[in-house]
Each structure stands twice: as C-alpha cells, then as structure tokens.
mmCIF file of C-alpha atoms and ligand atoms in Angstrom:
data_model
loop_
_atom_site.group_PDB
_atom_site.id
_atom_site.type_symbol
_atom_site.label_atom_id
_atom_site.label_comp_id
_atom_site.label_asym_id
_atom_site.label_seq_id
_atom_site.Cartn_x
_atom_site.Cartn_y
_atom_site.Cartn_z
ATOM 1 C CA MET A 1 -0.029 -0.023 0.075
ATOM 2 C CA GLY A 2 2.692 2.356 0.920
ATOM 3 C CA TYR A 3 4.484 1.517 -2.407
ATOM 4 C CA ASP A 4 1.534 2.890 -4.447
ATOM 5 C CA LEU A 5 2.042 6.441 -2.810
ATOM 6 C CA ILE A 6 5.777 6.476 -3.667
ATOM 7 C CA LYS A 7 5.273 5.652 -7.372
ATOM 8 C CA LYS A 8 2.631 8.469 -7.620
ATOM 9 C CA GLU A 9 3.959 11.184 -9.997
ATOM 10 C CA PRO A 10 4.652 14.229 -7.959
ATOM 11 C CA ARG A 11 2.428 17.217 -8.493
ATOM 12 C CA TYR A 12 3.527 20.872 -8.192
ATOM 13 C CA CYS A 13 1.251 23.697 -6.878
ATOM 14 C CA LEU A 14 0.204 26.016 -9.856
ATOM 15 C CA GLU A 15 0.740 29.154 -7.998
ATOM 16 C CA CYS A 16 4.030 28.541 -6.135
ATOM 17 C CA GLY A 17 5.453 25.416 -7.816
ATOM 18 C CA GLU A 18 6.106 23.554 -4.450
ATOM 19 C CA PRO A 19 5.382 19.895 -4.739
ATOM 20 C CA ILE A 20 1.958 19.089 -3.428
ATOM 21 C CA THR A 21 1.942 16.778 -0.414
ATOM 22 C CA TYR A 22 -1.020 14.296 -0.573
ATOM 23 C CA SER A 23 -3.544 14.287 2.158
ATOM 24 C CA GLY A 24 -6.504 12.049 0.868
ATOM 25 C CA ARG A 25 -7.135 13.768 -2.442
ATOM 26 C CA SER A 26 -4.565 13.204 -5.198
ATOM 27 C CA ASP A 27 -6.060 15.674 -7.696
ATOM 28 C CA LYS A 28 -4.888 18.717 -5.863
ATOM 29 C CA LYS A 29 -3.682 21.585 -7.929
ATOM 30 C CA PHE A 30 -2.414 23.821 -5.119
ATOM 31 C CA CYS A 31 -0.340 23.375 -2.069
ATOM 32 C CA SER A 32 -2.907 25.356 0.066
ATOM 33 C CA CYS A 33 -5.905 27.481 0.357
ATOM 34 C CA GLY A 34 -3.714 30.444 -0.010
ATOM 35 C CA CYS A 35 -2.135 29.633 -3.211
ATOM 36 C CA ARG A 36 -5.394 28.500 -4.785
ATOM 37 C CA ASN A 37 -6.983 31.939 -3.950
ATOM 38 C CA SER A 38 -4.138 34.048 -5.163
ATOM 39 C CA TYR A 39 -4.076 32.123 -8.376
ATOM 40 C CA HIS A 40 -7.764 32.496 -9.019
ATOM 41 C CA ASN A 41 -7.848 36.096 -8.188
ATOM 42 C CA LYS A 42 -5.005 36.710 -10.419
ATOM 43 C CA SER A 43 -6.525 34.935 -13.522
ATOM 44 C CA HIS A 44 -9.839 37.071 -12.813
ATOM 45 C CA HIS A 45 -7.797 40.293 -12.695
ATOM 46 C CA ASN A 46 -6.164 39.406 -16.072
ATOM 47 C CA ASP A 47 -9.786 38.860 -17.626
ATOM 48 C CA ARG A 48 -10.822 42.313 -16.384
ATOM 49 C CA ALA A 49 -7.646 43.923 -17.656
ATOM 50 C CA ILE A 50 -8.033 42.390 -21.038
ATOM 51 C CA LYS A 51 -11.661 43.433 -21.265
ATOM 52 C CA ARG A 52 -10.882 46.741 -19.982
ATOM 53 C CA ARG A 53 -8.340 47.164 -22.756
ATOM 54 C CA ILE A 54 -10.636 46.158 -25.596
ATOM 55 C CA THR A 55 -13.460 48.283 -24.455
ATOM 56 C CA ALA A 56 -11.128 51.317 -24.268
ATOM 57 C CA SER A 57 -10.244 50.515 -27.852
ATOM 58 C CA LEU A 58 -13.738 50.389 -28.830
ATOM 59 C CA GLU A 59 -14.723 53.657 -27.020
ATOM 60 C CA ARG A 60 -11.786 55.378 -28.670
ATOM 61 C CA ASN A 61 -12.903 54.165 -32.126
ATOM 62 C CA HIS A 62 -16.391 55.430 -31.301
ATOM 63 C CA GLU A 63 -15.097 58.786 -30.257
ATOM 64 C CA VAL A 64 -13.094 59.102 -33.569
ATOM 65 C CA LEU A 65 -16.119 58.075 -35.804
ATOM 66 C CA LYS A 66 -18.441 60.570 -33.870
ATOM 67 C CA ARG A 67 -15.903 63.207 -34.511
ATOM 68 C CA LEU A 68 -15.777 62.399 -38.198
ATOM 69 C CA LEU A 69 -19.468 62.689 -38.687
ATOM 70 C CA ARG A 70 -19.384 65.917 -36.626
ATOM 71 C CA MET A 71 -17.148 67.405 -39.254
ATOM 72 C CA GLY A 72 -19.368 65.915 -42.014
ATOM 73 C CA VAL A 73 -16.727 63.424 -43.019
ATOM 74 C CA THR A 74 -17.881 60.063 -44.104
ATOM 75 C CA SER A 75 -14.891 58.505 -45.701
ATOM 76 C CA MET A 76 -11.257 58.477 -44.781
ATOM 77 C CA SER A 77 -7.970 56.533 -45.400
ATOM 78 C CA LEU A 78 -6.718 54.140 -42.687
ATOM 79 C CA PRO A 79 -3.518 55.859 -42.316
ATOM 80 C CA ASP A 80 -5.459 59.065 -41.512
ATOM 81 C CA LEU A 81 -7.660 57.267 -39.039
ATOM 82 C CA SER A 82 -4.874 55.788 -37.279
ATOM 83 C CA GLN A 83 -3.447 59.143 -36.930
ATOM 84 C CA MET A 84 -6.611 60.015 -34.918
ATOM 85 C CA GLY A 85 -6.333 57.071 -32.708
ATOM 86 C CA PHE A 86 -8.544 54.636 -34.609
ATOM 87 C CA ASN A 87 -7.761 51.065 -34.745
ATOM 88 C CA PRO A 88 -9.846 49.099 -37.467
ATOM 89 C CA GLU A 89 -9.297 45.768 -35.532
ATOM 90 C CA TYR A 90 -11.899 46.772 -33.098
ATOM 91 C CA ILE A 91 -15.378 46.573 -34.062
ATOM 92 C CA THR A 92 -18.492 45.369 -32.625
ATOM 93 C CA SER A 93 -19.924 43.313 -35.452
ATOM 94 C CA PHE A 94 -19.482 42.987 -39.359
ATOM 95 C CA SER A 95 -21.368 41.713 -42.097
ATOM 96 C CA ARG A 96 -20.856 41.069 -45.864
ATOM 97 C CA LYS A 97 -23.231 43.166 -48.010
ATOM 98 C CA GLY A 98 -22.987 42.960 -51.840
ATOM 99 C CA GLY A 99 -19.403 41.953 -51.707
ATOM 100 C CA ARG A 100 -18.695 44.759 -49.272
ATOM 101 C CA THR A 101 -17.644 44.539 -45.660
ATOM 102 C CA GLU A 102 -19.788 46.517 -43.499
ATOM 103 C CA CYS A 103 -18.487 47.150 -39.935
ATOM 104 C CA ARG A 104 -20.094 48.277 -36.854
ATOM 105 C CA CYS A 105 -18.796 50.111 -33.816
ATOM 106 C CA TYR A 106 -21.634 50.202 -31.426
ATOM 107 C CA ASP A 107 -24.162 52.557 -33.539
ATOM 108 C CA PHE A 108 -21.900 53.541 -36.248
ATOM 109 C CA LYS A 109 -21.545 51.645 -39.394
ATOM 110 C CA TYR A 110 -19.043 51.984 -42.124
ATOM 111 C CA PHE A 111 -17.712 50.103 -45.079
ATOM 112 C CA LEU A 112 -14.117 48.799 -44.778
ATOM 113 C CA THR A 113 -11.654 48.373 -47.664
ATOM 114 C CA PRO A 114 -8.055 47.600 -47.161
ATOM 115 C CA THR A 115 -6.869 50.980 -47.409
ATOM 116 C CA ARG A 116 -10.294 53.160 -46.132
ATOM 117 C CA ILE A 117 -13.664 53.235 -44.682
ATOM 118 C CA PHE A 118 -16.508 55.080 -46.423
ATOM 119 C CA SER A 119 -20.392 55.560 -46.190
ATOM 120 C CA LEU A 120 -19.810 56.291 -42.493
ATOM 121 C CA ALA A 121 -23.257 56.730 -40.938
ATOM 122 C CA ARG A 122 -24.854 56.553 -37.459
ATOM 123 C CA SER A 123 -27.676 54.104 -37.285
ATOM 124 C CA PRO A 124 -29.247 53.133 -33.947
ATOM 125 C CA LEU A 125 -30.710 49.904 -35.313
ATOM 126 C CA VAL A 126 -28.419 47.086 -34.607
HETATM 127 ZN ZN1 LIG B 1 1.566 26.877 -3.428
#
C-alpha cells in the first residue's frame, strides 16, 4: 500500500511551484488554500484587464467616428484614421453586403476596404 504512494507522479502547485503533499485527494492543484485563492484572483484580474483594454479601444474608435461625422466626413483613409487613434481591428460586428464588408462600432456603421472606410453613418438599429 505504501509502495503505491511512492510511485505516484509528484504534482506541483500551480501558483508557487512547490510539490504538493498528498492528504487524501490526489487531484490537488495547489499546495494550500492561500495559493489557490491568489491563483484565481490573478486570473480574474487578468480577464478584467483584457476586457478593459478592448473596451477602451472600442470607445476610442467610437469617439473618432463621432468626431468625423460631426465634421461631415464619411470616408477616410486608414492611415489618417490611425493618426486620430482609430484601430480598425476593434469593431462590435461586421457583415458582408453585396461583396462589401460593413463594420459596426456600436451605433456607427461603415464599409471597410484594405485602405479606407467609407459611407460612415450613424444607425441606432443594430
Ligand atoms: Zn503553493
């Protein structure tokens, strides 16, 4: 019986890397409750940071599009947009319409080509 215990592959704590001592359960991933908690807190923290960054990029794009429409501009080259802080990677949805790509950023829509956007319009219907 004791032999079985020795033969088991050692497991290491996912948080601190210390070997886990077996006490009943052999499927443990952490050496202690403290390590388990800090591991999970950290990964939640990461999720929040990632979502916050993406949301900030979408909001920046929304601001740029709003500024363009206010100036009466409905088409612009991607380099000029990027100068204004716009990143075409961040959209809320897109669809193919008559061979063209229509992108949406919240309530704005526009057609996207490899070099520019055009037909920028605000449309509350999503
Ligand atoms: Zn640990």
